[in-house]
XYZ file of C-alpha atoms in Angstrom:
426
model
C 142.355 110.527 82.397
C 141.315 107.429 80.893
C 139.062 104.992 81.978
C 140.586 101.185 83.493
C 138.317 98.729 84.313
C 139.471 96.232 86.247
C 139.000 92.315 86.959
C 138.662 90.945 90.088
C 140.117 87.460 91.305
C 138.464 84.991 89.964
C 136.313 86.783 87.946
C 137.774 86.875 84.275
C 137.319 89.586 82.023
C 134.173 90.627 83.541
C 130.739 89.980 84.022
C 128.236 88.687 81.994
C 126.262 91.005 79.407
C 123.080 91.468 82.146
C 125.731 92.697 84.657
C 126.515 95.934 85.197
C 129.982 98.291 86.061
C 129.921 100.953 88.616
C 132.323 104.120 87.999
C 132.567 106.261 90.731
C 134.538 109.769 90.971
C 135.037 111.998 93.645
C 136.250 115.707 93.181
C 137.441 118.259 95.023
C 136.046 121.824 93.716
C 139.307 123.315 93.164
C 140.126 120.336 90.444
C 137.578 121.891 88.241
C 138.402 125.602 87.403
C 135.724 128.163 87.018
C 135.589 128.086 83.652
C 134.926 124.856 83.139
C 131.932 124.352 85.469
C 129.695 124.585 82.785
C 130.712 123.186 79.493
C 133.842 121.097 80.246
C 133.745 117.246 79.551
C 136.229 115.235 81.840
C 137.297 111.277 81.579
C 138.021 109.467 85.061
C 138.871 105.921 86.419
C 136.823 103.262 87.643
C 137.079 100.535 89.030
C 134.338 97.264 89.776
C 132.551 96.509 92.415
C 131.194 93.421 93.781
C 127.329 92.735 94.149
C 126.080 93.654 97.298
C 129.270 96.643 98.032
C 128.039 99.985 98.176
C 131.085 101.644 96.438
C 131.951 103.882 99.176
C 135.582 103.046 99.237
C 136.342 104.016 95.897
C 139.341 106.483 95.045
C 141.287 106.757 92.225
C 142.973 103.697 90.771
C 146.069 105.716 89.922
C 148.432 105.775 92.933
C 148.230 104.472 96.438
C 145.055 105.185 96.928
C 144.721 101.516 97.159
C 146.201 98.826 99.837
C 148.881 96.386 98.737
C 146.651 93.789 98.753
C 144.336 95.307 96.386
C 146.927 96.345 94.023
C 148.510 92.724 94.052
C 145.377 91.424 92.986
C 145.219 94.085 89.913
C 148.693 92.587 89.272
C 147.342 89.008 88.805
C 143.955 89.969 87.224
C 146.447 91.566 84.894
C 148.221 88.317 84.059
C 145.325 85.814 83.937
C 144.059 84.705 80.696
C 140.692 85.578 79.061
C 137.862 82.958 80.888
C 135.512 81.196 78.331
C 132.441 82.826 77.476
C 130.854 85.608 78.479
C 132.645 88.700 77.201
C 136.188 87.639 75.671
C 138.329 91.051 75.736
C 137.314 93.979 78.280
C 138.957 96.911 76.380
C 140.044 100.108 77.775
C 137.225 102.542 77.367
C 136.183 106.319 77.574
C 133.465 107.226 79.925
C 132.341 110.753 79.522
C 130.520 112.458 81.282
C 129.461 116.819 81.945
C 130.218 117.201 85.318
C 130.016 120.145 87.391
C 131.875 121.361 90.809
C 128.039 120.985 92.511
C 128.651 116.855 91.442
C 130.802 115.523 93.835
C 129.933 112.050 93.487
C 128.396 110.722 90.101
C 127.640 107.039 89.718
C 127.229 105.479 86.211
C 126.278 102.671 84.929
C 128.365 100.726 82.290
C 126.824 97.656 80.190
C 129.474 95.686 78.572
C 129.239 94.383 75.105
C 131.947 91.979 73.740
C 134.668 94.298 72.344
C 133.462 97.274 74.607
C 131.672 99.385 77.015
C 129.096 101.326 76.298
C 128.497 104.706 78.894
C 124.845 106.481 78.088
C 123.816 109.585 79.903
C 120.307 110.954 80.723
C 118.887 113.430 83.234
C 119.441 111.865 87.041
C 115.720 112.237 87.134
C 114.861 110.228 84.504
C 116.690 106.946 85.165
C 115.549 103.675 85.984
C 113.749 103.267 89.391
C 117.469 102.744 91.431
C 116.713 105.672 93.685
C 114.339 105.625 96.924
C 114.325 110.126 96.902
C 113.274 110.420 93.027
C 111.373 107.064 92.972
C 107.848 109.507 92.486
C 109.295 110.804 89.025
C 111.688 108.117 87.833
C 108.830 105.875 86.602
C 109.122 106.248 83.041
C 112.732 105.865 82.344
C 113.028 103.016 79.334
C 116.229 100.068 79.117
C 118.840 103.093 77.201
C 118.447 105.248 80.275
C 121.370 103.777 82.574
C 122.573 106.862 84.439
C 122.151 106.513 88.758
C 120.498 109.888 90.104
C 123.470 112.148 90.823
C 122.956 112.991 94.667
C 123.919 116.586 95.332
C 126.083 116.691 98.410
C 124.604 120.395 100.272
C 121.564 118.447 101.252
C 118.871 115.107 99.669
C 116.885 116.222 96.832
C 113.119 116.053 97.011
C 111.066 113.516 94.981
C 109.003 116.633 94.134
C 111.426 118.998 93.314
C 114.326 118.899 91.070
C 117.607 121.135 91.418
C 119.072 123.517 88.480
C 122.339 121.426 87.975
C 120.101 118.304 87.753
C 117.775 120.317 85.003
C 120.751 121.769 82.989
C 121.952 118.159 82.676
C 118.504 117.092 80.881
C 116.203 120.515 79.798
C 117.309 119.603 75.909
C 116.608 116.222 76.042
C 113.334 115.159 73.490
C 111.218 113.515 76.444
C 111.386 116.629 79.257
C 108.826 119.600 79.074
C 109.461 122.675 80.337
C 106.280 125.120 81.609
C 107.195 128.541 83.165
C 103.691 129.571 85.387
C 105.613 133.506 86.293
C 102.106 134.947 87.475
C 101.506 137.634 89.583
C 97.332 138.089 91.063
C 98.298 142.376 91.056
C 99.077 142.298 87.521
C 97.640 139.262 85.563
C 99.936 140.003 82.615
C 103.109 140.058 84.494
C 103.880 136.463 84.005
C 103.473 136.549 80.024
C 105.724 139.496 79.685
C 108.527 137.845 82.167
C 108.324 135.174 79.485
C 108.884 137.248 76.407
C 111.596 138.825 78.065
C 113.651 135.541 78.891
C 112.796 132.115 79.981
C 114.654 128.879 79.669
C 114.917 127.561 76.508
C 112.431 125.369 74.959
C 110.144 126.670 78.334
C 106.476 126.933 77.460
C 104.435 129.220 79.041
C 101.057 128.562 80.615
C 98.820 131.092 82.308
C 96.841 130.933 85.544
C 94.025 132.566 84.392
C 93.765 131.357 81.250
C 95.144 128.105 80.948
C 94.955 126.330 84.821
C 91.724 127.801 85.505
C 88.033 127.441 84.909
C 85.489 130.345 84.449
C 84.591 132.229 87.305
C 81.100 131.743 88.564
C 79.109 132.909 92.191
C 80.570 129.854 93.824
C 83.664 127.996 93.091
C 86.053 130.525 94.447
C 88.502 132.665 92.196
C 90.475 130.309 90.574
C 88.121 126.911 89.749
C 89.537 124.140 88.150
C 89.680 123.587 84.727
C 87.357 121.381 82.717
C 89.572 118.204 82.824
C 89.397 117.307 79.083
C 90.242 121.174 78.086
C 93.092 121.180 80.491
C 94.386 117.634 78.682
C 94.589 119.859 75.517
C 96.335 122.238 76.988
C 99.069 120.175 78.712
C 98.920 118.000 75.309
C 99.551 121.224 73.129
C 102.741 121.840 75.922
C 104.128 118.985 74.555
C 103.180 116.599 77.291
C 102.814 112.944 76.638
C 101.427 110.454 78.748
C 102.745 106.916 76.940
C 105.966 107.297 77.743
C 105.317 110.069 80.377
C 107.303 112.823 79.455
C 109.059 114.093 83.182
C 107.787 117.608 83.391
C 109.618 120.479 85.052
C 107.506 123.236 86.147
C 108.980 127.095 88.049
C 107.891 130.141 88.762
C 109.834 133.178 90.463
C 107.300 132.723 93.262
C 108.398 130.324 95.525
C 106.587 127.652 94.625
C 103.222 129.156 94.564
C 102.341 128.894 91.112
C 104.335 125.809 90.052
C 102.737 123.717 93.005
C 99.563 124.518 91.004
C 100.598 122.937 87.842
C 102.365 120.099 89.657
C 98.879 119.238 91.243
C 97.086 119.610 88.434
C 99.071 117.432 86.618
C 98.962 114.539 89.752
C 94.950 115.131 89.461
C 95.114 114.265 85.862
C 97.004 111.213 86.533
C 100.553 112.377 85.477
C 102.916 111.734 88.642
C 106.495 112.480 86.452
C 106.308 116.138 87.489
C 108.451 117.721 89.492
C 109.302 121.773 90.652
C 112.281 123.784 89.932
C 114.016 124.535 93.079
C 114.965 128.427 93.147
C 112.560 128.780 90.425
C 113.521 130.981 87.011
C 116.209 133.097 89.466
C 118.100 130.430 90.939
C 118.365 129.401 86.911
C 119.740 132.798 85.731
C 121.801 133.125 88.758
C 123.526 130.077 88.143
C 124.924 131.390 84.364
C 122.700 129.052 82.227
C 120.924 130.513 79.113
C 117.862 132.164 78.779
C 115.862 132.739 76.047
C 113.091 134.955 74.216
C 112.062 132.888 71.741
C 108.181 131.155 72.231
C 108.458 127.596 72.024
C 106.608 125.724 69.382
C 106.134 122.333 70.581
C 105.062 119.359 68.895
C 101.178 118.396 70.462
C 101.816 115.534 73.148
C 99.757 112.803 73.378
C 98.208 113.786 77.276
C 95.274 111.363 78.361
C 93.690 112.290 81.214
C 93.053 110.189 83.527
C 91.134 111.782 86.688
C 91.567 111.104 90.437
C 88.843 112.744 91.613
C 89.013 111.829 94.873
C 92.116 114.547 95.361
C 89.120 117.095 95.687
C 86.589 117.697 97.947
C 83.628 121.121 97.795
C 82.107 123.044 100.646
C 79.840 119.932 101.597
C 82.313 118.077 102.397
C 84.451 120.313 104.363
C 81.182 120.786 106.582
C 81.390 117.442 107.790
C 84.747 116.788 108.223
C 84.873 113.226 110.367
C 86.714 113.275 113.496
C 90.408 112.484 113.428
C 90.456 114.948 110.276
C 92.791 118.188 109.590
C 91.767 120.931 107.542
C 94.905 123.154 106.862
C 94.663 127.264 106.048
C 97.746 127.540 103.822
C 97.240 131.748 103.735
C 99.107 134.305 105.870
C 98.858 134.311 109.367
C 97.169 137.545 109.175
C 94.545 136.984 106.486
C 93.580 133.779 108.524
C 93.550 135.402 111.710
C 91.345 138.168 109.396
C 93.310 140.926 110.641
C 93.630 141.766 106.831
C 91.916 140.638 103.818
C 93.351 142.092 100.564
C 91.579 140.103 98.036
C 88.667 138.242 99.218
C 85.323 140.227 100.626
C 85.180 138.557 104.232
C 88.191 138.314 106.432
C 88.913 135.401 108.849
C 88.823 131.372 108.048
C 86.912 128.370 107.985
C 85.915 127.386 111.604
C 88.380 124.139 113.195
C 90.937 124.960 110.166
C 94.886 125.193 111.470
C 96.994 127.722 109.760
C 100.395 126.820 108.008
C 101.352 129.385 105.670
C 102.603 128.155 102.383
C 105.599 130.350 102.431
C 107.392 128.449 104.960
C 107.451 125.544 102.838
C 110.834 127.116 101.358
C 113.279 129.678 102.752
C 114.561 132.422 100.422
C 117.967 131.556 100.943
C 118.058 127.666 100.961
C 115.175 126.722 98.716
C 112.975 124.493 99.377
C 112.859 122.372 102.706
C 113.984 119.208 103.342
C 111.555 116.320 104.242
C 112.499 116.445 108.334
C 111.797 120.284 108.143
C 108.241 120.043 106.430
C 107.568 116.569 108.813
C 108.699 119.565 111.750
C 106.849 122.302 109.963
C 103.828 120.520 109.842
C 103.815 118.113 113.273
C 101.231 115.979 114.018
C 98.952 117.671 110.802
C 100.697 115.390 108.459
C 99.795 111.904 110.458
C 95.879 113.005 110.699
C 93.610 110.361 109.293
C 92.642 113.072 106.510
C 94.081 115.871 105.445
C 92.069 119.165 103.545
C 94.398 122.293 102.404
C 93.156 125.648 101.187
C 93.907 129.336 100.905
C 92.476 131.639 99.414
C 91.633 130.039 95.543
C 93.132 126.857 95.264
C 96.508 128.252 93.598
C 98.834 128.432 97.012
C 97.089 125.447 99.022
C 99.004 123.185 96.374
C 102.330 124.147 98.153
C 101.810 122.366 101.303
C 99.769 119.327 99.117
C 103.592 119.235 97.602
C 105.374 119.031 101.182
C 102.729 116.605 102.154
C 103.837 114.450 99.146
C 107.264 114.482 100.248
C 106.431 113.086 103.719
C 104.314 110.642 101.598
C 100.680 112.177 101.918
C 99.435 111.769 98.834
C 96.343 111.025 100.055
C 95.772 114.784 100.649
C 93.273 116.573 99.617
C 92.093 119.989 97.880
C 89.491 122.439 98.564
C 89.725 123.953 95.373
C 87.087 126.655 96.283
C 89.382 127.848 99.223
C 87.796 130.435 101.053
C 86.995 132.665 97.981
C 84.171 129.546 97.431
C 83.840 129.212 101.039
C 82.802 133.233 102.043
C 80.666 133.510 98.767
C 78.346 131.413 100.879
C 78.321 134.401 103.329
């Protein structure tokens, strides 16, 4: 199909230059065969809307799809002549676009030129600020990136998460980086071989021992944060740059646990365009896109760090906690009732802490949880006048810091000592 904008009444042969055309398509799944899910590229029609009309109503020009009325005025816009100035010929023009069953409705933005209209594309995520759900990660779009977020219909995506179609759409792109954090705390090397043995392309790998943590000391727990400058190296050596902020897509195979730690780290050094693979590396392979084995070799970003120090609080301050305050125990209910203790030397938890264990921040068959589930998950926890998280080193508590973020807490803050700093005490 071919793309027909049209005029309406009145208007000429469009809008000024600083105006802007809305396309809208709607498909049924069984329009786009199986094999083209992935690679096809498909042409559809548009028509304009008005300022101030949210588009809903738009079908398919072809046909009756229209009323009368509608299609009347088509037949005069038709037949009026070119108005003075502005644009003085609105041509017929392509708009392409990959699409994918998943996109049901995909808006785009069009910015006419004199002799014709020009469609760019870019990752949903990294468009201009249009969006209230991405508006955490969008900041750093610049004026070529004209493409609205592409709303997934199953369900609202998170401002801290980002879906596989919506990566596949931008993972080659020059300005997104990549970081695969596989990790397991039973086999340190686990993660690193994962990676050898596929990843997605262009991925670069970063280790929880080595590369998101500090050295290991009596106190400080079992996983202390990094020295902030040596940890701007390392994100800069991913690739990472912080004028214009690359968007930065982080998984694991973990559900969340280890990519919440990179997310935070990068909020703590002042880089908010970061967001989390939903389904992590499986929900990738499952979904047919390519993996690869090759290391990446990035070119060094340009990372400045700039530290917000007040997202984390030590032992002395947990110990006088001010009334109205929550602390949260992210661990398993049965470490933080200390029925067990697999890792750590003393069993139990920090005395007035509530326990909300980081794995039901996501459900193995749906992914993460939408906002109104992790506002329900949490309850009144989330409105407290403060908010502390732990677990165990620092690593998990960052889950529920990234559901508080979604319900706009990020005002949260870390014990990074957890209670590996907190029973070293003991």
């Amino acid at each position: 199909m071919r793309l027909d904008l049209d005029g309406d009444e009145g208007a000429g042969a469009g809008p000024p230059p600083d105006q802007a055309w809305v396309i809208s398509t709607l498909f049924d799944d069984q329009q786009i065969g199986a094999e083209a899910q992935h690679m096809a590229l498909f042409e559809f029609p548009a028509r304009r809307v008005q300022p101030g009309r949210d588009g809903d109503d738009l079908k398919s020009e072809e046909g009756c799809n229209r009323p009368q009325s509608q299609r009347d005025e088509k037949q005069r816009d038709q037949a009026a002549p070119p108005a003075q100035g502005g644009n003085q010929q609105l041509v017929r023009a392509p708009a392409r676009r990959m699409v994918r069953a998943r996109h049901q409705h995909l808006f785009v933005i069009l910015r006419l030129q004199r002799n014709h209209a020009i469609a760019s594309q870019s990752c949903p995520r990294m468009a201009w600020r249009r969006c209230p759900d991405c508006m955490a990660v969008c900041g750093g779009g610049n004026a070529r990136r004209e493409v609205e977020h592409a709303h997934e219909k199953e369900r609202p995506m998170s401002a801290q998460t980002l879906s596989v179609p919506q990566l596949a759409d931008c993972y080659l792109q020059s300005d997104v980086v990549v970081i695969d954090s596989r990790f397991a705390l039973a086999d340190p090397g686990l993660g690193e071989r994962q990676y050898a043995e596929g990843h997605i392309p262009g991925a670069v790998y970063l280790h929880l021992d080595r590369d998101l943590s500090g050295p290991k000391a009596t106190h400080g727990g079992r996983h202390p944060l990094p020295d902030p400058q040596g940890l701007a190296r390392t994100f800069a050596a991913a690739g990472i740059d912080s004028a214009p902020p690359s968007l930065v897509v982080v998984y694991d195979d973990s559900r969340f646990g280890f990519a919440a730690r990179v997310w935070w780290l990068l909020r703590w050094l002042g880089h908010d365009r970061v967001c989390v693979l939903d389904g992590g590396f499986a929900a990738w392979r499952a979904a047919g896109h390519p993996v690869s084995d090759r290391s990446a070799a990035p070119r060094t970003g340009n990372f400045v760090p700039r530290v917000h120090a007040e997202k984390v609080v030590d032992k002395a301050y947990v110990e006088s906690l001010p009334n109205g305050a929550v602390l949260i125990d992210s661990r398993e209910e049965r470490r933080y009732f200390g029925l067990e203790e697999p890792i750590d030397p003393v069993a139990g938890h920090i005395p007035g802490a509530r326990n909300f264990p980081w794995q039901q921040a996501s459900d193995t068959q749906a992914g993460w949880l939408a906002a109104d589930a992790q506002r329900e998950r949490l309850g009144d926890a989330a409105t407290a006048s403060e908010i502390i998280v732990y677990c165990g080193s620092g690593v998990t508590a960052c889950v529920n810091l990234l559901a508080l973020a979604e319900l706009g807490r990020d005002d949260a803050k870390l014990y990074a000592g957890s209670w590996s700093d907190w029973c070293s005490y003991r």
